[in-house]
């Protein structure tokens, strides 16, 4: 959720390119998983953390908190704190969040469908790169 350059404050980065910042929030590692999970239903914090953990490595409490706060600030996630004991907080998507989540989910589904093609492209690239590196190394050895 951080801006790429550490020399620029978040406020300065947001003023320079607000679109990129929102895109970073929506497509971040945890942003994608939060949005997709919340498409199905609302979750309490611990439930959401477990749900995200089922799709891969678990998310830390700190990172999930930061992700939820960022998505809430962007108007994508609604935090509903109920004044009961013990406190109950539910997270859900706003209408804007549902729209963003649908786009992210479509990209995730495309990635799943096309992963074989991506893996094949990687093999072709790696083989070509290895051949290039061998030629370059042989050329360097001859000239030195």
Short mmCIF file of N, CA and C in Angstrom, two decimals:
data_model
loop_
_atom_site.label_atom_id
_atom_site.label_comp_id
_atom_site.label_asym_id
_atom_site.label_seq_id
_atom_site.Cartn_x
_atom_site.Cartn_y
_atom_site.Cartn_z
N UNK A 1 0.81 -1.18 0.00
CA UNK A 1 0.00 0.00 0.00
C UNK A 1 0.86 1.26 0.00
N UNK A 2 2.14 1.09 -0.01
CA UNK A 2 3.02 2.25 0.04
C UNK A 2 3.31 2.75 -1.36
N UNK A 3 3.66 4.00 -1.43
CA UNK A 3 4.04 4.60 -2.69
C UNK A 3 5.45 4.15 -3.02
N UNK A 4 5.74 3.99 -4.30
CA UNK A 4 7.02 3.45 -4.73
C UNK A 4 8.22 4.25 -4.22
N UNK A 5 8.16 5.54 -4.29
CA UNK A 5 9.29 6.36 -3.89
C UNK A 5 9.18 6.76 -2.43
N UNK A 6 10.23 6.46 -1.66
CA UNK A 6 10.20 6.79 -0.24
C UNK A 6 10.47 8.26 0.01
N UNK A 7 10.93 9.00 -0.99
CA UNK A 7 11.22 10.42 -0.81
C UNK A 7 10.00 11.29 -0.99
N UNK A 8 8.93 10.74 -1.49
CA UNK A 8 7.70 11.49 -1.72
C UNK A 8 6.68 11.07 -0.68
N UNK A 9 6.08 12.03 -0.01
CA UNK A 9 5.07 11.69 0.99
C UNK A 9 3.83 11.14 0.30
N UNK A 10 3.01 10.46 1.07
CA UNK A 10 1.78 9.88 0.52
C UNK A 10 0.87 10.98 -0.03
N UNK A 11 0.79 12.09 0.68
CA UNK A 11 -0.06 13.20 0.22
C UNK A 11 0.46 13.78 -1.09
N UNK A 12 1.78 13.92 -1.21
CA UNK A 12 2.36 14.44 -2.46
C UNK A 12 2.12 13.49 -3.61
N UNK A 13 2.29 12.20 -3.35
CA UNK A 13 2.07 11.19 -4.39
C UNK A 13 0.62 11.18 -4.83
N UNK A 14 -0.29 11.30 -3.86
CA UNK A 14 -1.72 11.31 -4.18
C UNK A 14 -2.07 12.53 -5.03
N UNK A 15 -1.47 13.66 -4.73
CA UNK A 15 -1.73 14.87 -5.51
C UNK A 15 -1.17 14.75 -6.91
N UNK A 16 -0.02 14.09 -7.04
CA UNK A 16 0.63 13.96 -8.36
C UNK A 16 -0.12 12.97 -9.25
N UNK A 17 -0.52 11.85 -8.69
CA UNK A 17 -1.16 10.82 -9.52
C UNK A 17 -2.15 10.01 -8.68
N UNK A 18 -3.32 10.54 -8.43
CA UNK A 18 -4.27 9.82 -7.57
C UNK A 18 -4.76 8.52 -8.19
N UNK A 19 -4.78 8.44 -9.51
CA UNK A 19 -5.25 7.22 -10.17
C UNK A 19 -4.32 6.05 -9.87
N UNK A 20 -3.02 6.32 -9.94
CA UNK A 20 -2.04 5.26 -9.69
C UNK A 20 -2.16 4.75 -8.26
N UNK A 21 -2.38 5.65 -7.33
CA UNK A 21 -2.49 5.24 -5.94
C UNK A 21 -3.69 4.34 -5.72
N UNK A 22 -4.83 4.69 -6.27
CA UNK A 22 -6.02 3.84 -6.13
C UNK A 22 -5.77 2.50 -6.80
N UNK A 23 -5.15 2.51 -7.95
CA UNK A 23 -4.83 1.26 -8.64
C UNK A 23 -3.91 0.40 -7.79
N UNK A 24 -2.93 1.01 -7.14
CA UNK A 24 -2.05 0.26 -6.23
C UNK A 24 -2.84 -0.35 -5.08
N UNK A 25 -3.78 0.40 -4.53
CA UNK A 25 -4.57 -0.11 -3.41
C UNK A 25 -5.43 -1.30 -3.84
N UNK A 26 -6.09 -1.16 -4.97
CA UNK A 26 -7.01 -2.20 -5.46
C UNK A 26 -6.26 -3.45 -5.90
N UNK A 27 -5.08 -3.27 -6.49
CA UNK A 27 -4.36 -4.43 -7.04
C UNK A 27 -3.22 -4.90 -6.14
N UNK A 28 -3.12 -4.36 -4.94
CA UNK A 28 -2.08 -4.84 -4.03
C UNK A 28 -2.36 -6.30 -3.67
N UNK A 29 -1.34 -6.94 -3.16
CA UNK A 29 -1.46 -8.36 -2.81
C UNK A 29 -2.68 -8.63 -1.93
N UNK A 30 -2.85 -7.86 -0.88
CA UNK A 30 -3.95 -8.09 0.05
C UNK A 30 -5.22 -7.39 -0.40
N UNK A 31 -5.10 -6.29 -1.12
CA UNK A 31 -6.28 -5.59 -1.62
C UNK A 31 -7.12 -6.48 -2.52
N UNK A 32 -6.47 -7.19 -3.41
CA UNK A 32 -7.17 -8.11 -4.31
C UNK A 32 -7.93 -9.16 -3.51
N UNK A 33 -7.25 -9.78 -2.55
CA UNK A 33 -7.89 -10.85 -1.79
C UNK A 33 -9.03 -10.35 -0.91
N UNK A 34 -8.87 -9.16 -0.35
CA UNK A 34 -9.94 -8.58 0.48
C UNK A 34 -11.16 -8.29 -0.39
N UNK A 35 -10.94 -7.64 -1.52
CA UNK A 35 -12.06 -7.29 -2.39
C UNK A 35 -12.80 -8.54 -2.87
N UNK A 36 -12.07 -9.55 -3.30
CA UNK A 36 -12.71 -10.77 -3.80
C UNK A 36 -13.47 -11.48 -2.68
N UNK A 37 -12.88 -11.56 -1.48
CA UNK A 37 -13.56 -12.21 -0.36
C UNK A 37 -14.84 -11.48 0.01
N UNK A 38 -14.78 -10.15 0.04
CA UNK A 38 -15.95 -9.38 0.46
C UNK A 38 -17.05 -9.34 -0.61
N UNK A 39 -16.76 -9.83 -1.81
CA UNK A 39 -17.81 -9.92 -2.84
C UNK A 39 -18.90 -10.88 -2.41
N UNK A 40 -18.51 -11.92 -1.69
CA UNK A 40 -19.46 -12.98 -1.31
C UNK A 40 -20.37 -12.55 -0.17
N UNK A 41 -19.78 -11.88 0.85
CA UNK A 41 -20.56 -11.49 2.03
C UNK A 41 -19.71 -10.58 2.89
N UNK A 42 -20.32 -10.06 3.96
CA UNK A 42 -19.55 -9.27 4.91
C UNK A 42 -18.84 -10.22 5.86
N UNK A 43 -17.75 -9.75 6.43
CA UNK A 43 -16.94 -10.54 7.35
C UNK A 43 -16.57 -9.73 8.57
N UNK A 44 -16.42 -10.41 9.68
CA UNK A 44 -15.75 -9.83 10.83
C UNK A 44 -14.26 -9.94 10.55
N UNK A 45 -13.47 -9.15 11.26
CA UNK A 45 -12.03 -9.08 11.00
C UNK A 45 -11.37 -10.47 11.02
N UNK A 46 -11.59 -11.21 12.09
CA UNK A 46 -10.93 -12.52 12.22
C UNK A 46 -11.41 -13.50 11.16
N UNK A 47 -12.69 -13.43 10.80
CA UNK A 47 -13.22 -14.29 9.73
C UNK A 47 -12.56 -13.97 8.40
N UNK A 48 -12.42 -12.68 8.13
CA UNK A 48 -11.81 -12.24 6.88
C UNK A 48 -10.36 -12.69 6.82
N UNK A 49 -9.67 -12.57 7.93
CA UNK A 49 -8.26 -12.99 7.99
C UNK A 49 -8.14 -14.49 7.70
N UNK A 50 -9.03 -15.30 8.27
CA UNK A 50 -9.02 -16.74 8.00
C UNK A 50 -9.36 -17.03 6.54
N UNK A 51 -10.36 -16.34 6.02
CA UNK A 51 -10.77 -16.54 4.62
C UNK A 51 -9.61 -16.25 3.67
N UNK A 52 -8.93 -15.15 3.90
CA UNK A 52 -7.79 -14.80 3.05
C UNK A 52 -6.68 -15.82 3.21
N UNK A 53 -6.49 -16.32 4.42
CA UNK A 53 -5.45 -17.32 4.68
C UNK A 53 -5.67 -18.63 3.94
N UNK A 54 -6.92 -18.92 3.60
CA UNK A 54 -7.22 -20.15 2.86
C UNK A 54 -6.74 -20.09 1.42
N UNK A 55 -6.57 -18.89 0.88
CA UNK A 55 -6.17 -18.75 -0.52
C UNK A 55 -4.66 -18.73 -0.69
N UNK A 56 -3.92 -18.86 0.37
CA UNK A 56 -2.46 -18.83 0.28
C UNK A 56 -1.88 -18.54 1.64
N UNK A 57 -0.80 -17.80 1.66
CA UNK A 57 -0.19 -17.43 2.93
C UNK A 57 -1.10 -16.48 3.68
N UNK A 58 -1.05 -16.60 4.99
CA UNK A 58 -1.89 -15.75 5.82
C UNK A 58 -1.40 -14.31 5.84
N UNK A 59 -2.32 -13.43 6.14
CA UNK A 59 -2.02 -12.01 6.23
C UNK A 59 -1.88 -11.64 7.71
N UNK A 60 -0.94 -10.78 8.04
CA UNK A 60 -0.78 -10.36 9.42
C UNK A 60 -1.93 -9.42 9.80
N UNK A 61 -2.18 -9.32 11.10
CA UNK A 61 -3.23 -8.41 11.56
C UNK A 61 -2.93 -6.98 11.13
N UNK A 62 -1.67 -6.59 11.27
CA UNK A 62 -1.27 -5.23 10.91
C UNK A 62 -1.53 -4.95 9.43
N UNK A 63 -1.15 -5.88 8.57
CA UNK A 63 -1.32 -5.66 7.13
C UNK A 63 -2.79 -5.65 6.74
N UNK A 64 -3.58 -6.53 7.33
CA UNK A 64 -5.00 -6.55 7.04
C UNK A 64 -5.67 -5.26 7.52
N UNK A 65 -5.29 -4.80 8.70
CA UNK A 65 -5.82 -3.54 9.22
C UNK A 65 -5.50 -2.39 8.27
N UNK A 66 -4.24 -2.30 7.84
CA UNK A 66 -3.82 -1.23 6.93
C UNK A 66 -4.57 -1.32 5.60
N UNK A 67 -4.72 -2.53 5.09
CA UNK A 67 -5.42 -2.72 3.81
C UNK A 67 -6.87 -2.29 3.93
N UNK A 68 -7.53 -2.73 4.99
CA UNK A 68 -8.94 -2.36 5.20
C UNK A 68 -9.10 -0.85 5.36
N UNK A 69 -8.22 -0.21 6.12
CA UNK A 69 -8.29 1.24 6.31
C UNK A 69 -8.09 1.97 4.98
N UNK A 70 -7.16 1.52 4.19
CA UNK A 70 -6.90 2.15 2.90
C UNK A 70 -8.09 2.00 1.97
N UNK A 71 -8.65 0.79 1.91
CA UNK A 71 -9.80 0.56 1.04
C UNK A 71 -11.04 1.30 1.56
N UNK A 72 -11.14 1.44 2.87
CA UNK A 72 -12.25 2.22 3.45
C UNK A 72 -12.09 3.70 3.07
N UNK A 73 -10.88 4.21 3.17
CA UNK A 73 -10.64 5.62 2.82
C UNK A 73 -10.95 5.88 1.34
N UNK A 74 -10.66 4.90 0.49
CA UNK A 74 -10.94 5.03 -0.94
C UNK A 74 -12.42 4.85 -1.26
N UNK A 75 -13.23 4.52 -0.27
CA UNK A 75 -14.66 4.37 -0.48
C UNK A 75 -15.08 3.01 -1.00
N UNK A 76 -14.21 2.01 -0.85
CA UNK A 76 -14.50 0.68 -1.38
C UNK A 76 -15.01 -0.28 -0.32
N UNK A 77 -14.62 -0.06 0.92
CA UNK A 77 -14.99 -0.94 2.02
C UNK A 77 -15.74 -0.13 3.07
N UNK A 78 -16.77 -0.76 3.61
CA UNK A 78 -17.56 -0.15 4.69
C UNK A 78 -17.22 -0.86 5.98
N UNK A 79 -16.87 -0.10 7.00
CA UNK A 79 -16.59 -0.63 8.34
C UNK A 79 -17.79 -0.32 9.21
N UNK A 80 -18.47 -1.36 9.68
CA UNK A 80 -19.68 -1.19 10.48
C UNK A 80 -19.40 -1.65 11.91
N UNK A 81 -19.12 -0.69 12.80
CA UNK A 81 -18.84 -1.00 14.20
C UNK A 81 -20.13 -0.92 14.99
N UNK A 82 -20.49 -2.03 15.63
CA UNK A 82 -21.72 -2.08 16.42
C UNK A 82 -21.36 -1.86 17.89
N UNK A 83 -22.11 -0.99 18.58
CA UNK A 83 -21.81 -0.69 19.98
C UNK A 83 -22.36 -1.75 20.93
N UNK A 84 -21.75 -2.92 20.87
CA UNK A 84 -22.16 -4.01 21.75
C UNK A 84 -20.92 -4.50 22.51
N UNK A 85 -21.17 -5.35 23.50
CA UNK A 85 -20.06 -5.92 24.25
C UNK A 85 -20.11 -7.42 24.07
N UNK A 86 -19.08 -8.06 23.57
CA UNK A 86 -17.85 -7.45 23.07
C UNK A 86 -18.10 -6.69 21.77
N UNK A 87 -17.22 -5.76 21.44
CA UNK A 87 -17.42 -4.97 20.21
C UNK A 87 -17.50 -5.87 18.98
N UNK A 88 -18.33 -5.50 18.06
CA UNK A 88 -18.46 -6.24 16.80
C UNK A 88 -18.27 -5.28 15.64
N UNK A 89 -17.35 -5.65 14.76
CA UNK A 89 -17.08 -4.84 13.58
C UNK A 89 -17.20 -5.74 12.36
N UNK A 90 -18.03 -5.33 11.43
CA UNK A 90 -18.20 -6.07 10.18
C UNK A 90 -17.67 -5.22 9.03
N UNK A 91 -17.08 -5.90 8.06
CA UNK A 91 -16.57 -5.24 6.86
C UNK A 91 -17.34 -5.75 5.65
N UNK A 92 -17.71 -4.83 4.79
CA UNK A 92 -18.43 -5.19 3.56
C UNK A 92 -18.00 -4.22 2.47
N UNK A 93 -18.44 -4.52 1.26
CA UNK A 93 -18.12 -3.65 0.13
C UNK A 93 -19.20 -2.59 -0.05
N UNK A 94 -18.78 -1.42 -0.44
CA UNK A 94 -19.70 -0.37 -0.85
C UNK A 94 -20.09 -0.66 -2.30
N UNK A 95 -21.05 0.05 -2.87
CA UNK A 95 -21.35 -0.14 -4.30
C UNK A 95 -20.11 0.09 -5.17
N UNK A 96 -19.31 1.09 -4.84
CA UNK A 96 -18.06 1.33 -5.57
C UNK A 96 -17.10 0.16 -5.40
N UNK A 97 -17.06 -0.39 -4.19
CA UNK A 97 -16.22 -1.54 -3.92
C UNK A 97 -16.64 -2.77 -4.69
N UNK A 98 -17.96 -2.98 -4.81
CA UNK A 98 -18.45 -4.11 -5.62
C UNK A 98 -18.01 -3.98 -7.07
N UNK A 99 -18.06 -2.76 -7.58
CA UNK A 99 -17.64 -2.52 -8.97
C UNK A 99 -16.15 -2.82 -9.13
N UNK A 100 -15.33 -2.33 -8.21
CA UNK A 100 -13.88 -2.58 -8.27
C UNK A 100 -13.59 -4.07 -8.11
N UNK A 101 -14.28 -4.71 -7.17
CA UNK A 101 -14.06 -6.14 -6.91
C UNK A 101 -14.39 -6.98 -8.14
N UNK A 102 -15.43 -6.62 -8.85
CA UNK A 102 -15.80 -7.36 -10.07
C UNK A 102 -14.69 -7.27 -11.10
N UNK A 103 -14.08 -6.11 -11.22
CA UNK A 103 -12.98 -5.93 -12.18
C UNK A 103 -11.76 -6.75 -11.76
N UNK A 104 -11.43 -6.70 -10.48
CA UNK A 104 -10.27 -7.43 -9.96
C UNK A 104 -10.51 -8.94 -10.10
N UNK A 105 -11.73 -9.37 -9.80
CA UNK A 105 -12.05 -10.79 -9.91
C UNK A 105 -11.94 -11.27 -11.36
N UNK A 106 -12.39 -10.44 -12.29
CA UNK A 106 -12.27 -10.80 -13.70
C UNK A 106 -10.80 -10.98 -14.10
N UNK A 107 -9.95 -10.10 -13.61
CA UNK A 107 -8.52 -10.22 -13.89
C UNK A 107 -7.95 -11.48 -13.24
N UNK A 108 -8.37 -11.78 -12.01
CA UNK A 108 -7.90 -12.99 -11.33
C UNK A 108 -8.35 -14.24 -12.09
N UNK A 109 -9.58 -14.27 -12.57
CA UNK A 109 -10.08 -15.41 -13.34
C UNK A 109 -9.35 -15.56 -14.66
N UNK A 110 -9.06 -14.42 -15.31
CA UNK A 110 -8.29 -14.46 -16.55
C UNK A 110 -6.90 -15.06 -16.29
N UNK A 111 -6.28 -14.64 -15.19
CA UNK A 111 -4.95 -15.15 -14.84
C UNK A 111 -5.01 -16.66 -14.63
N UNK A 112 -6.03 -17.12 -13.95
CA UNK A 112 -6.18 -18.55 -13.71
C UNK A 112 -6.36 -19.31 -15.03
N UNK A 113 -7.20 -18.77 -15.93
CA UNK A 113 -7.46 -19.42 -17.22
C UNK A 113 -6.21 -19.45 -18.10
N UNK A 114 -5.41 -18.40 -18.05
CA UNK A 114 -4.29 -18.26 -18.98
C UNK A 114 -2.93 -18.60 -18.38
N UNK A 115 -2.90 -19.18 -17.18
CA UNK A 115 -1.64 -19.46 -16.51
C UNK A 115 -0.75 -20.39 -17.31
N UNK A 116 -1.32 -21.38 -17.98
CA UNK A 116 -0.52 -22.29 -18.80
C UNK A 116 0.22 -21.51 -19.88
N UNK A 117 -0.46 -20.57 -20.52
CA UNK A 117 0.17 -19.76 -21.56
C UNK A 117 1.30 -18.89 -20.98
N UNK A 118 1.07 -18.38 -19.80
CA UNK A 118 2.10 -17.56 -19.14
C UNK A 118 3.32 -18.43 -18.81
N UNK A 119 3.08 -19.61 -18.28
CA UNK A 119 4.19 -20.51 -17.94
C UNK A 119 4.98 -20.90 -19.19
N UNK A 120 4.28 -21.16 -20.29
CA UNK A 120 4.96 -21.49 -21.55
C UNK A 120 5.80 -20.31 -22.04
N UNK A 121 5.26 -19.11 -21.94
CA UNK A 121 6.00 -17.92 -22.35
C UNK A 121 7.25 -17.73 -21.49
N UNK A 122 7.14 -18.03 -20.23
CA UNK A 122 8.30 -17.91 -19.33
C UNK A 122 9.40 -18.89 -19.72
N UNK A 123 9.02 -20.12 -20.05
CA UNK A 123 10.01 -21.11 -20.47
C UNK A 123 10.72 -20.64 -21.73
N UNK A 124 9.97 -20.18 -22.71
CA UNK A 124 10.56 -19.68 -23.96
C UNK A 124 11.51 -18.52 -23.67
N UNK A 125 11.07 -17.60 -22.85
CA UNK A 125 11.91 -16.44 -22.50
C UNK A 125 13.19 -16.90 -21.79
N UNK A 126 13.04 -17.77 -20.79
CA UNK A 126 14.20 -18.23 -20.01
C UNK A 126 15.21 -18.95 -20.89
N UNK A 127 14.72 -19.79 -21.82
CA UNK A 127 15.62 -20.50 -22.72
C UNK A 127 16.35 -19.53 -23.65
N UNK A 128 15.62 -18.56 -24.19
CA UNK A 128 16.25 -17.57 -25.07
C UNK A 128 17.25 -16.73 -24.30
N UNK A 129 16.91 -16.38 -23.09
CA UNK A 129 17.81 -15.56 -22.26
C UNK A 129 19.07 -16.33 -21.91
N UNK A 130 18.93 -17.61 -21.59
CA UNK A 130 20.09 -18.43 -21.27
C UNK A 130 21.01 -18.55 -22.47
N UNK A 131 20.44 -18.75 -23.68
CA UNK A 131 21.25 -18.84 -24.90
C UNK A 131 21.97 -17.52 -25.15
N UNK A 132 21.29 -16.41 -24.97
CA UNK A 132 21.89 -15.09 -25.15
C UNK A 132 23.03 -14.88 -24.16
N UNK A 133 22.82 -15.25 -22.90
CA UNK A 133 23.86 -15.09 -21.88
C UNK A 133 25.09 -15.94 -22.20
N UNK A 134 24.88 -17.15 -22.74
CA UNK A 134 25.99 -18.01 -23.12
C UNK A 134 26.81 -17.38 -24.25
N UNK A 135 26.12 -16.86 -25.25
CA UNK A 135 26.81 -16.20 -26.37
C UNK A 135 27.58 -14.99 -25.87
N UNK A 136 26.97 -14.21 -25.02
CA UNK A 136 27.62 -13.01 -24.48
C UNK A 136 28.84 -13.39 -23.65
N UNK A 137 28.75 -14.43 -22.85
CA UNK A 137 29.87 -14.87 -22.03
C UNK A 137 31.01 -15.39 -22.92
N UNK A 138 30.66 -16.14 -23.97
CA UNK A 138 31.69 -16.66 -24.88
C UNK A 138 32.37 -15.51 -25.61
N UNK A 139 31.62 -14.51 -26.02
CA UNK A 139 32.17 -13.36 -26.71
C UNK A 139 33.09 -12.57 -25.78
N UNK A 140 32.68 -12.42 -24.55
CA UNK A 140 33.49 -11.68 -23.58
C UNK A 140 34.79 -12.43 -23.28
N UNK A 141 34.72 -13.76 -23.24
CA UNK A 141 35.92 -14.57 -22.98
C UNK A 141 36.92 -14.47 -24.12
N UNK A 142 36.42 -14.39 -25.35
CA UNK A 142 37.31 -14.28 -26.51
C UNK A 142 37.96 -12.92 -26.59
N UNK A 143 37.28 -11.88 -26.16
CA UNK A 143 37.82 -10.51 -26.29
C UNK A 143 38.71 -10.13 -25.12
N UNK A 144 38.72 -10.94 -24.05
CA UNK A 144 39.57 -10.54 -22.93
C UNK A 144 40.90 -11.24 -22.93
#
